[in-house]
Amino acid sequence: MAEQQIFKIASIPADGVGKEVVAAGRKVLDALAEQSNGAFSFDWTEFPWGSEYYDQHGVMMDPHGLEELKGFDAILFGAVGWENVPDHVSLWGLRLNITQNFDQWANIRPVKFLPGVLSPLRKADDTELDWVVVRENSEGEYAGLGGRNLSGRGPGNEVAVQSSLFTEKGCERIIRFAFDLARTRTAKKVSSVTKSNAQQYGMVLWDEVFARVAKDYPDVTTESVLVDAMSAKFVLHPEELSVVVASNLNADILSDLGSALAGSLGLAASANLNPERRFPSMFEPVHGSAPDIAGKGISNPIGTIASAALMLDHFGLPTEARRLEAAIEATTAAGHLTRDIGGTADTNEITEAIIEALAKSLTTA
């Protein structure tokens, strides 16, 4: 009998509904492990970092937290942000602190149209839509370069400078990642998104790297589209999309648009990958902490559970990842829907429905 694989996972629920959806994701993953006949299991360690931790300690995470996290195989993250901490402090103090220091440079955000979920996009009614946004996750507009100066001039005279960073290495590695991903898909196409007509230095460098790298992938169709035109294309011609690669900010915005078109941000999964595996990668839903519904037990756990499927792929368990994705589809197709997608089910009911669908898939296999 093969030795059991034990995956060490750091759990960081953080703020708001993050606590509810991470608990749901852990429950589903543990159920999947129980069904594996001892092939694998998960060893969980939960960290209390977030806005409540900030209230007590004045920081979003333990100063030695990054060193602690290095020993894990992956991180399951919830959501960050609460009214007691300015958004830029909470984001840079926790999530971006992890993604940047662990060089999680590839952010993958699939856009999935699930059965039984009504999309505001009419084309989704009779067209098969499925694409993925690949986000450069280490530099670009989120590099954190700049500063505020001249406050001594008095109110209304301060100056803020925010610089985007584009390196040839950073552009090339995310673009090659997108091309390699495209080769695994039915539609082998990469759409590159910039605003190089207005941002004539960094994004022109991106365009030049894209054109150069594309020559190494003659089997992959390409296009270069300005971000405003791509926003329209998401709505008007989404059937033409397969892999969309863009800078940190542009891909962040476009992926939210894609998730909204699929029905809700509550459905959206993501993976923050360090492809070289020098550091653990982090998996999280795209939605925020949702203070208006936090603690009510009605948040949508599908984004987190779908992120867990991406984590299974990262662990080399593609069969289990596909089973989990199929269980999500079976759950929504059966009409088990949370309030954000037109249903009445709560977080626990969706979680249990997905676990039940997993069990049924074993008996029908």
mmCIF file of C-alpha atoms in Angstrom:
data_model
loop_
_atom_site.group_PDB
_atom_site.id
_atom_site.type_symbol
_atom_site.label_atom_id
_atom_site.label_comp_id
_atom_site.label_asym_id
_atom_site.label_seq_id
_atom_site.Cartn_x
_atom_site.Cartn_y
_atom_site.Cartn_z
ATOM 1 C CA MET A 1 0.000 0.000 0.000
ATOM 2 C CA ALA A 2 1.357 3.427 -0.962
ATOM 3 C CA GLU A 3 2.361 5.755 1.844
ATOM 4 C CA GLN A 4 -0.288 8.323 2.731
ATOM 5 C CA GLN A 5 0.372 11.854 1.511
ATOM 6 C CA ILE A 6 -0.073 14.380 4.305
ATOM 7 C CA PHE A 7 -0.439 17.983 3.167
ATOM 8 C CA LYS A 8 0.352 20.664 5.738
ATOM 9 C CA ILE A 9 -1.978 23.610 5.201
ATOM 10 C CA ALA A 10 -1.985 26.968 6.950
ATOM 11 C CA SER A 11 -5.525 28.258 7.425
ATOM 12 C CA ILE A 12 -5.931 32.057 7.613
ATOM 13 C CA PRO A 13 -9.672 32.889 7.772
ATOM 14 C CA ALA A 14 -8.883 36.562 8.580
ATOM 15 C CA ASP A 15 -11.959 38.804 8.522
ATOM 16 C CA GLY A 16 -15.732 38.741 8.133
ATOM 17 C CA VAL A 17 -17.167 35.924 6.041
ATOM 18 C CA GLY A 18 -13.645 34.629 5.530
ATOM 19 C CA LYS A 19 -14.074 32.710 8.766
ATOM 20 C CA GLU A 20 -17.250 31.008 7.520
ATOM 21 C CA VAL A 21 -16.067 30.105 4.041
ATOM 22 C CA VAL A 22 -12.654 28.817 5.138
ATOM 23 C CA ALA A 23 -14.390 26.553 7.661
ATOM 24 C CA ALA A 24 -16.570 25.280 4.801
ATOM 25 C CA GLY A 25 -13.548 24.696 2.567
ATOM 26 C CA ARG A 26 -11.763 22.755 5.283
ATOM 27 C CA LYS A 27 -14.828 20.614 5.898
ATOM 28 C CA VAL A 28 -15.123 19.696 2.219
ATOM 29 C CA LEU A 29 -11.413 18.932 1.859
ATOM 30 C CA ASP A 30 -11.476 16.729 4.962
ATOM 31 C CA ALA A 31 -14.492 14.861 3.563
ATOM 32 C CA LEU A 32 -12.609 14.328 0.310
ATOM 33 C CA ALA A 33 -9.628 12.993 2.254
ATOM 34 C CA GLU A 34 -11.879 10.565 4.157
ATOM 35 C CA GLN A 35 -13.084 9.222 0.795
ATOM 36 C CA SER A 36 -9.526 8.631 -0.433
ATOM 37 C CA ASN A 37 -9.071 5.289 1.365
ATOM 38 C CA GLY A 38 -6.041 6.661 3.170
ATOM 39 C CA ALA A 39 -4.310 8.003 0.053
ATOM 40 C CA PHE A 40 -3.999 11.522 1.464
ATOM 41 C CA SER A 41 -4.974 13.723 4.404
ATOM 42 C CA PHE A 42 -4.697 17.341 5.487
ATOM 43 C CA ASP A 43 -2.861 18.628 8.548
ATOM 44 C CA TRP A 44 -4.360 22.012 9.426
ATOM 45 C CA THR A 45 -2.876 24.866 11.429
ATOM 46 C CA GLU A 46 -5.055 27.953 11.863
ATOM 47 C CA PHE A 47 -3.600 31.416 12.354
ATOM 48 C CA PRO A 48 -5.638 34.220 13.996
ATOM 49 C CA TRP A 49 -4.259 37.037 11.861
ATOM 50 C CA GLY A 50 -6.503 39.791 10.536
ATOM 51 C CA SER A 51 -8.262 42.918 11.727
ATOM 52 C CA GLU A 52 -9.095 41.518 15.180
ATOM 53 C CA TYR A 53 -5.421 40.645 15.593
ATOM 54 C CA TYR A 54 -4.603 44.225 14.555
ATOM 55 C CA ASP A 55 -6.789 45.561 17.381
ATOM 56 C CA GLN A 56 -4.770 43.569 19.891
ATOM 57 C CA HIS A 57 -1.256 43.866 18.459
ATOM 58 C CA GLY A 58 -1.189 46.852 16.098
ATOM 59 C CA VAL A 59 -0.171 44.662 13.137
ATOM 60 C CA MET A 60 -2.175 42.442 10.784
ATOM 61 C CA MET A 61 0.006 39.371 11.323
ATOM 62 C CA ASP A 62 2.784 38.174 13.578
ATOM 63 C CA PRO A 63 6.126 39.781 12.609
ATOM 64 C CA HIS A 64 7.561 36.254 12.388
ATOM 65 C CA GLY A 65 4.524 34.932 10.522
ATOM 66 C CA LEU A 66 6.185 34.635 7.123
ATOM 67 C CA GLU A 67 8.894 32.455 8.600
ATOM 68 C CA GLU A 68 6.204 30.240 10.152
ATOM 69 C CA LEU A 69 4.320 29.932 6.869
ATOM 70 C CA LYS A 70 7.386 28.755 4.945
ATOM 71 C CA GLY A 71 6.996 25.290 6.446
ATOM 72 C CA PHE A 72 3.556 24.662 4.953
ATOM 73 C CA ASP A 73 2.603 23.072 1.649
ATOM 74 C CA ALA A 74 -0.115 25.650 0.963
ATOM 75 C CA ILE A 75 -2.211 28.412 2.511
ATOM 76 C CA LEU A 76 -6.022 28.579 2.503
ATOM 77 C CA PHE A 77 -6.994 32.225 2.911
ATOM 78 C CA GLY A 78 -10.384 33.801 3.619
ATOM 79 C CA ALA A 79 -10.871 37.542 3.193
ATOM 80 C CA VAL A 80 -9.279 40.666 4.589
ATOM 81 C CA GLY A 81 -10.759 44.010 5.581
ATOM 82 C CA TRP A 82 -12.789 45.517 8.417
ATOM 83 C CA GLU A 83 -13.886 48.970 9.509
ATOM 84 C CA ASN A 84 -11.284 49.244 12.289
ATOM 85 C CA VAL A 85 -8.368 49.125 9.824
ATOM 86 C CA PRO A 86 -7.904 51.290 6.692
ATOM 87 C CA ASP A 87 -8.165 49.085 3.612
ATOM 88 C CA HIS A 88 -4.655 49.804 2.387
ATOM 89 C CA VAL A 89 -3.257 48.894 5.808
ATOM 90 C CA SER A 90 -5.163 45.612 6.048
ATOM 91 C CA LEU A 91 -4.326 44.571 2.487
ATOM 92 C CA TRP A 92 -0.614 45.393 2.615
ATOM 93 C CA GLY A 93 -0.312 44.121 6.158
ATOM 94 C CA LEU A 94 -1.593 40.619 5.440
ATOM 95 C CA ARG A 95 -2.533 39.419 1.963
ATOM 96 C CA LEU A 96 -0.007 41.410 -0.066
ATOM 97 C CA ASN A 97 2.595 40.823 2.627
ATOM 98 C CA ILE A 98 2.276 37.118 1.880
ATOM 99 C CA THR A 99 1.913 37.195 -1.897
ATOM 100 C CA GLN A 100 4.845 39.546 -2.471
ATOM 101 C CA ASN A 101 7.285 38.076 0.024
ATOM 102 C CA PHE A 102 6.512 34.554 -1.207
ATOM 103 C CA ASP A 103 6.829 35.678 -4.841
ATOM 104 C CA GLN A 104 3.395 34.288 -5.688
ATOM 105 C CA TRP A 105 3.659 35.889 -9.085
ATOM 106 C CA ALA A 106 0.946 33.956 -10.951
ATOM 107 C CA ASN A 107 -2.634 34.660 -9.904
ATOM 108 C CA ILE A 108 -5.139 32.356 -11.612
ATOM 109 C CA ARG A 109 -8.823 33.319 -11.656
ATOM 110 C CA PRO A 110 -11.129 30.992 -13.636
ATOM 111 C CA VAL A 111 -14.461 32.351 -14.854
ATOM 112 C CA LYS A 112 -16.975 29.515 -14.477
ATOM 113 C CA PHE A 113 -20.623 29.580 -15.538
ATOM 114 C CA LEU A 114 -22.301 27.022 -13.266
ATOM 115 C CA PRO A 115 -25.497 25.130 -14.127
ATOM 116 C CA GLY A 116 -28.543 26.474 -12.338
ATOM 117 C CA VAL A 117 -26.983 29.894 -11.760
ATOM 118 C CA LEU A 118 -28.616 32.730 -13.661
ATOM 119 C CA SER A 119 -26.107 34.961 -15.413
ATOM 120 C CA PRO A 120 -26.914 38.612 -16.217
ATOM 121 C CA LEU A 121 -25.242 37.891 -19.556
ATOM 122 C CA ARG A 122 -27.894 36.807 -22.072
ATOM 123 C CA LYS A 123 -25.304 35.072 -24.235
ATOM 124 C CA ALA A 124 -24.669 32.622 -21.381
ATOM 125 C CA ASP A 125 -28.135 31.115 -21.918
ATOM 126 C CA ASP A 126 -27.171 29.343 -25.135
ATOM 127 C CA THR A 127 -23.376 29.642 -25.464
ATOM 128 C CA GLU A 128 -20.729 27.591 -23.697
ATOM 129 C CA LEU A 129 -18.503 30.068 -21.890
ATOM 130 C CA ASP A 130 -15.354 29.209 -19.966
ATOM 131 C CA TRP A 131 -12.230 31.307 -19.649
ATOM 132 C CA VAL A 132 -9.491 32.063 -17.156
ATOM 133 C CA VAL A 133 -7.837 35.331 -16.214
ATOM 134 C CA VAL A 134 -4.096 35.111 -15.547
ATOM 135 C CA ARG A 135 -2.983 38.019 -13.388
ATOM 136 C CA GLU A 136 0.589 39.191 -12.939
ATOM 137 C CA ASN A 137 0.709 39.162 -9.156
ATOM 138 C CA SER A 138 4.049 40.616 -8.087
ATOM 139 C CA GLU A 139 4.622 43.984 -9.720
ATOM 140 C CA GLY A 140 2.714 46.279 -12.104
ATOM 141 C CA GLU A 141 0.375 48.724 -10.399
ATOM 142 C CA TYR A 142 0.610 46.886 -7.044
ATOM 143 C CA ALA A 143 4.378 47.211 -6.695
ATOM 144 C CA GLY A 144 3.956 49.721 -3.861
ATOM 145 C CA LEU A 145 6.458 52.209 -5.265
ATOM 146 C CA GLY A 146 5.960 55.894 -4.615
ATOM 147 C CA GLY A 147 5.292 58.213 -1.734
ATOM 148 C CA ARG A 148 3.566 61.290 -0.369
ATOM 149 C CA ASN A 149 5.461 64.536 -0.016
ATOM 150 C CA LEU A 150 5.231 68.303 0.477
ATOM 151 C CA SER A 151 2.648 68.112 3.271
ATOM 152 C CA GLY A 152 4.483 71.053 4.819
ATOM 153 C CA ARG A 153 2.970 73.290 2.161
ATOM 154 C CA GLY A 154 -0.322 73.051 4.028
ATOM 155 C CA PRO A 155 -3.773 71.563 3.341
ATOM 156 C CA GLY A 156 -4.509 70.948 -0.318
ATOM 157 C CA ASN A 157 -0.880 71.098 -1.420
ATOM 158 C CA GLU A 158 0.421 67.601 -0.698
ATOM 159 C CA VAL A 159 1.678 65.493 -3.624
ATOM 160 C CA ALA A 160 1.302 61.720 -4.028
ATOM 161 C CA VAL A 161 3.255 59.699 -6.588
ATOM 162 C CA GLN A 162 2.341 56.070 -7.332
ATOM 163 C CA SER A 163 4.581 54.250 -9.802
ATOM 164 C CA SER A 164 3.841 51.057 -11.708
ATOM 165 C CA LEU A 165 6.711 48.626 -12.124
ATOM 166 C CA PHE A 166 7.155 46.501 -15.246
ATOM 167 C CA THR A 167 10.258 44.355 -15.612
ATOM 168 C CA GLU A 168 11.117 42.243 -18.609
ATOM 169 C CA LYS A 169 11.495 39.218 -16.316
ATOM 170 C CA GLY A 170 8.132 39.829 -14.648
ATOM 171 C CA CYS A 171 6.339 40.263 -17.962
ATOM 172 C CA GLU A 172 7.960 37.248 -19.579
ATOM 173 C CA ARG A 173 7.315 34.745 -16.805
ATOM 174 C CA ILE A 174 3.591 35.530 -16.513
ATOM 175 C CA ILE A 175 3.130 35.613 -20.287
ATOM 176 C CA ARG A 176 4.868 32.237 -20.695
ATOM 177 C CA PHE A 177 2.713 30.889 -17.883
ATOM 178 C CA ALA A 178 -0.389 32.011 -19.812
ATOM 179 C CA PHE A 179 0.821 30.352 -23.021
ATOM 180 C CA ASP A 180 1.619 27.101 -21.217
ATOM 181 C CA LEU A 181 -1.854 27.147 -19.666
ATOM 182 C CA ALA A 182 -3.451 27.795 -23.051
ATOM 183 C CA ARG A 183 -1.796 24.664 -24.430
ATOM 184 C CA THR A 184 -3.754 22.584 -21.890
ATOM 185 C CA ARG A 185 -7.129 23.978 -22.965
ATOM 186 C CA THR A 186 -9.480 23.103 -25.806
ATOM 187 C CA ALA A 187 -9.264 26.633 -27.199
ATOM 188 C CA LYS A 188 -5.543 27.343 -27.449
ATOM 189 C CA LYS A 189 -5.632 31.116 -27.383
ATOM 190 C CA VAL A 190 -4.043 33.867 -25.296
ATOM 191 C CA SER A 191 -5.446 37.393 -25.149
ATOM 192 C CA SER A 192 -2.982 39.970 -23.839
ATOM 193 C CA VAL A 193 -4.463 43.073 -22.226
ATOM 194 C CA THR A 194 -2.709 46.418 -21.742
ATOM 195 C CA LYS A 195 -3.318 50.144 -22.005
ATOM 196 C CA SER A 196 -0.165 50.779 -23.979
ATOM 197 C CA ASN A 197 -1.598 53.640 -26.017
ATOM 198 C CA ALA A 198 -1.675 55.737 -22.832
ATOM 199 C CA GLN A 199 1.012 54.026 -20.717
ATOM 200 C CA GLN A 200 3.794 54.131 -23.254
ATOM 201 C CA TYR A 201 6.664 52.697 -21.225
ATOM 202 C CA GLY A 202 5.755 49.798 -18.968
ATOM 203 C CA MET A 203 2.896 48.462 -21.044
ATOM 204 C CA VAL A 204 4.718 48.872 -24.325
ATOM 205 C CA LEU A 205 7.444 46.720 -22.768
ATOM 206 C CA TRP A 206 4.711 44.167 -21.950
ATOM 207 C CA ASP A 207 3.464 44.261 -25.558
ATOM 208 C CA GLU A 208 6.983 43.727 -26.914
ATOM 209 C CA VAL A 209 7.628 40.787 -24.588
ATOM 210 C CA PHE A 210 4.271 39.274 -25.527
ATOM 211 C CA ALA A 211 5.092 39.485 -29.245
ATOM 212 C CA ARG A 212 8.504 37.903 -28.658
ATOM 213 C CA VAL A 213 7.233 35.064 -26.464
ATOM 214 C CA ALA A 214 4.354 34.306 -28.851
ATOM 215 C CA LYS A 215 6.891 33.204 -31.473
ATOM 216 C CA ASP A 216 7.764 30.242 -29.237
ATOM 217 C CA TYR A 217 4.132 29.064 -29.274
ATOM 218 C CA PRO A 218 3.108 28.838 -32.956
ATOM 219 C CA ASP A 219 0.271 26.456 -32.012
ATOM 220 C CA VAL A 220 -1.433 29.122 -29.838
ATOM 221 C CA THR A 221 -3.619 31.862 -31.307
ATOM 222 C CA THR A 222 -2.948 35.346 -29.934
ATOM 223 C CA GLU A 223 -4.461 38.789 -29.756
ATOM 224 C CA SER A 224 -3.499 42.060 -28.041
ATOM 225 C CA VAL A 225 -6.409 44.139 -26.763
ATOM 226 C CA LEU A 226 -6.610 47.423 -24.880
ATOM 227 C CA VAL A 227 -8.214 47.041 -21.470
ATOM 228 C CA ASP A 228 -11.244 49.199 -22.260
ATOM 229 C CA ALA A 229 -11.935 47.180 -25.402
ATOM 230 C CA MET A 230 -11.462 43.938 -23.449
ATOM 231 C CA SER A 231 -14.026 45.107 -20.877
ATOM 232 C CA ALA A 232 -16.514 45.386 -23.711
ATOM 233 C CA LYS A 233 -15.431 42.024 -25.132
ATOM 234 C CA PHE A 234 -16.134 40.304 -21.811
ATOM 235 C CA VAL A 235 -19.764 41.350 -22.262
ATOM 236 C CA LEU A 236 -20.263 41.289 -26.019
ATOM 237 C CA HIS A 237 -18.016 38.454 -27.251
ATOM 238 C CA PRO A 238 -17.002 36.275 -24.275
ATOM 239 C CA GLU A 239 -17.150 33.150 -26.447
ATOM 240 C CA GLU A 240 -13.895 34.327 -28.058
ATOM 241 C CA LEU A 241 -11.971 34.111 -24.774
ATOM 242 C CA SER A 242 -9.834 31.298 -23.405
ATOM 243 C CA VAL A 243 -6.811 32.631 -21.474
ATOM 244 C CA VAL A 244 -6.657 36.361 -20.715
ATOM 245 C CA VAL A 245 -3.332 37.631 -19.350
ATOM 246 C CA ALA A 246 -2.968 41.107 -17.909
ATOM 247 C CA SER A 247 -1.142 43.249 -15.394
ATOM 248 C CA ASN A 248 -1.903 43.247 -11.680
ATOM 249 C CA LEU A 249 -4.569 45.963 -11.690
ATOM 250 C CA ASN A 250 -6.145 45.289 -15.085
ATOM 251 C CA ALA A 251 -6.506 41.569 -14.412
ATOM 252 C CA ASP A 252 -7.918 42.267 -10.948
ATOM 253 C CA ILE A 253 -10.679 44.422 -12.412
ATOM 254 C CA LEU A 254 -11.378 42.167 -15.396
ATOM 255 C CA SER A 255 -11.613 39.043 -13.243
ATOM 256 C CA ASP A 256 -14.212 40.710 -11.017
ATOM 257 C CA LEU A 257 -16.187 41.615 -14.124
ATOM 258 C CA GLY A 258 -15.970 38.018 -15.303
ATOM 259 C CA SER A 259 -17.180 36.704 -11.953
ATOM 260 C CA ALA A 260 -20.091 39.128 -11.926
ATOM 261 C CA LEU A 261 -21.057 37.968 -15.418
ATOM 262 C CA ALA A 262 -20.970 34.373 -14.166
ATOM 263 C CA GLY A 263 -23.483 35.312 -11.478
ATOM 264 C CA SER A 264 -21.666 36.422 -8.345
ATOM 265 C CA LEU A 265 -18.284 37.194 -6.850
ATOM 266 C CA GLY A 266 -19.191 34.518 -4.318
ATOM 267 C CA LEU A 267 -18.509 31.881 -6.996
ATOM 268 C CA ALA A 268 -15.039 33.072 -7.934
ATOM 269 C CA ALA A 269 -11.947 31.066 -7.048
ATOM 270 C CA SER A 270 -8.292 32.023 -7.258
ATOM 271 C CA ALA A 271 -4.796 30.661 -6.777
ATOM 272 C CA ASN A 272 -1.732 32.748 -5.902
ATOM 273 C CA LEU A 273 1.065 30.539 -7.173
ATOM 274 C CA ASN A 274 4.789 30.449 -6.697
ATOM 275 C CA PRO A 275 5.307 28.099 -9.657
ATOM 276 C CA GLU A 276 8.920 27.358 -8.704
ATOM 277 C CA ARG A 277 7.616 26.103 -5.306
ATOM 278 C CA ARG A 278 10.286 27.975 -3.385
ATOM 279 C CA PHE A 279 7.443 29.136 -1.122
ATOM 280 C CA PRO A 280 3.950 27.840 -0.381
ATOM 281 C CA SER A 281 1.182 29.021 -2.702
ATOM 282 C CA MET A 282 -2.028 30.575 -1.405
ATOM 283 C CA PHE A 283 -5.623 29.793 -2.411
ATOM 284 C CA GLU A 284 -8.512 32.141 -1.720
ATOM 285 C CA PRO A 285 -11.959 33.216 -2.911
ATOM 286 C CA VAL A 286 -12.061 36.479 -4.855
ATOM 287 C CA HIS A 287 -14.827 38.082 -2.761
ATOM 288 C CA GLY A 288 -14.177 40.387 0.175
ATOM 289 C CA SER A 289 -15.018 40.166 3.863
ATOM 290 C CA ALA A 290 -18.677 41.260 3.321
ATOM 291 C CA PRO A 291 -19.343 42.973 6.681
ATOM 292 C CA ASP A 292 -23.065 43.261 5.880
ATOM 293 C CA ILE A 293 -23.596 39.492 6.068
ATOM 294 C CA ALA A 294 -20.667 38.368 8.228
ATOM 295 C CA GLY A 295 -21.695 36.117 11.088
ATOM 296 C CA LYS A 296 -25.110 35.317 9.627
ATOM 297 C CA GLY A 297 -24.093 31.988 8.111
ATOM 298 C CA ILE A 298 -25.440 32.885 4.662
ATOM 299 C CA SER A 299 -22.215 33.561 2.745
ATOM 300 C CA ASN A 300 -21.478 31.638 -0.421
ATOM 301 C CA PRO A 301 -18.699 29.063 0.187
ATOM 302 C CA ILE A 302 -18.374 28.008 -3.463
ATOM 303 C CA GLY A 303 -15.542 30.441 -4.242
ATOM 304 C CA THR A 304 -13.480 28.974 -1.412
ATOM 305 C CA ILE A 305 -14.364 25.370 -2.253
ATOM 306 C CA ALA A 306 -13.489 25.957 -5.913
ATOM 307 C CA SER A 307 -10.193 27.477 -4.730
ATOM 308 C CA ALA A 308 -9.629 24.225 -2.841
ATOM 309 C CA ALA A 309 -9.972 22.411 -6.178
ATOM 310 C CA LEU A 310 -7.179 24.604 -7.554
ATOM 311 C CA MET A 311 -5.110 23.626 -4.521
ATOM 312 C CA LEU A 312 -5.702 19.939 -5.269
ATOM 313 C CA ASP A 313 -4.361 20.514 -8.783
ATOM 314 C CA HIS A 314 -1.315 22.175 -7.242
ATOM 315 C CA PHE A 315 -0.798 19.086 -5.062
ATOM 316 C CA GLY A 316 -0.852 16.811 -8.113
ATOM 317 C CA LEU A 317 -4.362 15.485 -7.452
ATOM 318 C CA PRO A 318 -6.193 16.382 -10.690
ATOM 319 C CA THR A 319 -8.738 13.549 -10.420
ATOM 320 C CA GLU A 320 -9.847 14.773 -6.995
ATOM 321 C CA ALA A 321 -9.911 18.371 -8.254
ATOM 322 C CA ARG A 322 -12.239 17.419 -11.117
ATOM 323 C CA ARG A 323 -14.449 15.441 -8.705
ATOM 324 C CA LEU A 324 -14.764 18.503 -6.486
ATOM 325 C CA GLU A 325 -15.585 20.777 -9.422
ATOM 326 C CA ALA A 326 -18.201 18.265 -10.610
ATOM 327 C CA ALA A 327 -19.711 18.187 -7.097
ATOM 328 C CA ILE A 328 -20.030 21.980 -7.159
ATOM 329 C CA GLU A 329 -21.792 21.800 -10.529
ATOM 330 C CA ALA A 330 -24.101 19.029 -9.317
ATOM 331 C CA THR A 331 -25.010 21.136 -6.276
ATOM 332 C CA THR A 332 -25.961 24.262 -8.209
ATOM 333 C CA ALA A 333 -27.698 22.233 -10.929
ATOM 334 C CA ALA A 334 -29.895 20.658 -8.234
ATOM 335 C CA GLY A 335 -31.035 24.126 -7.160
ATOM 336 C CA HIS A 336 -28.938 24.462 -4.022
ATOM 337 C CA LEU A 337 -28.140 28.160 -4.218
ATOM 338 C CA THR A 338 -27.200 30.853 -1.718
ATOM 339 C CA ARG A 339 -28.901 34.241 -1.622
ATOM 340 C CA ASP A 340 -26.348 36.008 -3.804
ATOM 341 C CA ILE A 341 -27.286 33.740 -6.718
ATOM 342 C CA GLY A 342 -31.035 33.726 -6.208
ATOM 343 C CA GLY A 343 -31.514 30.922 -3.688
ATOM 344 C CA THR A 344 -32.259 30.529 0.002
ATOM 345 C CA ALA A 345 -29.629 28.007 1.132
ATOM 346 C CA ASP A 346 -27.179 28.964 3.846
ATOM 347 C CA THR A 347 -23.446 28.327 4.001
ATOM 348 C CA ASN A 348 -23.744 25.003 5.807
ATOM 349 C CA GLU A 349 -26.452 23.672 3.490
ATOM 350 C CA ILE A 350 -24.318 24.329 0.409
ATOM 351 C CA THR A 351 -21.300 22.747 2.098
ATOM 352 C CA GLU A 352 -23.238 19.612 3.028
ATOM 353 C CA ALA A 353 -24.767 19.400 -0.459
ATOM 354 C CA ILE A 354 -21.297 19.432 -2.027
ATOM 355 C CA ILE A 355 -20.070 16.750 0.393
ATOM 356 C CA GLU A 356 -23.118 14.650 -0.456
ATOM 357 C CA ALA A 357 -22.444 15.094 -4.189
ATOM 358 C CA LEU A 358 -18.870 13.923 -3.622
ATOM 359 C CA ALA A 359 -20.124 10.790 -1.866
ATOM 360 C CA LYS A 360 -22.574 10.066 -4.702
ATOM 361 C CA SER A 361 -19.795 10.392 -7.271
ATOM 362 C CA LEU A 362 -17.996 7.508 -5.569
ATOM 363 C CA THR A 363 -20.985 5.174 -5.815
ATOM 364 C CA THR A 364 -21.586 6.019 -9.495
ATOM 365 C CA ALA A 365 -17.942 5.868 -10.571
#
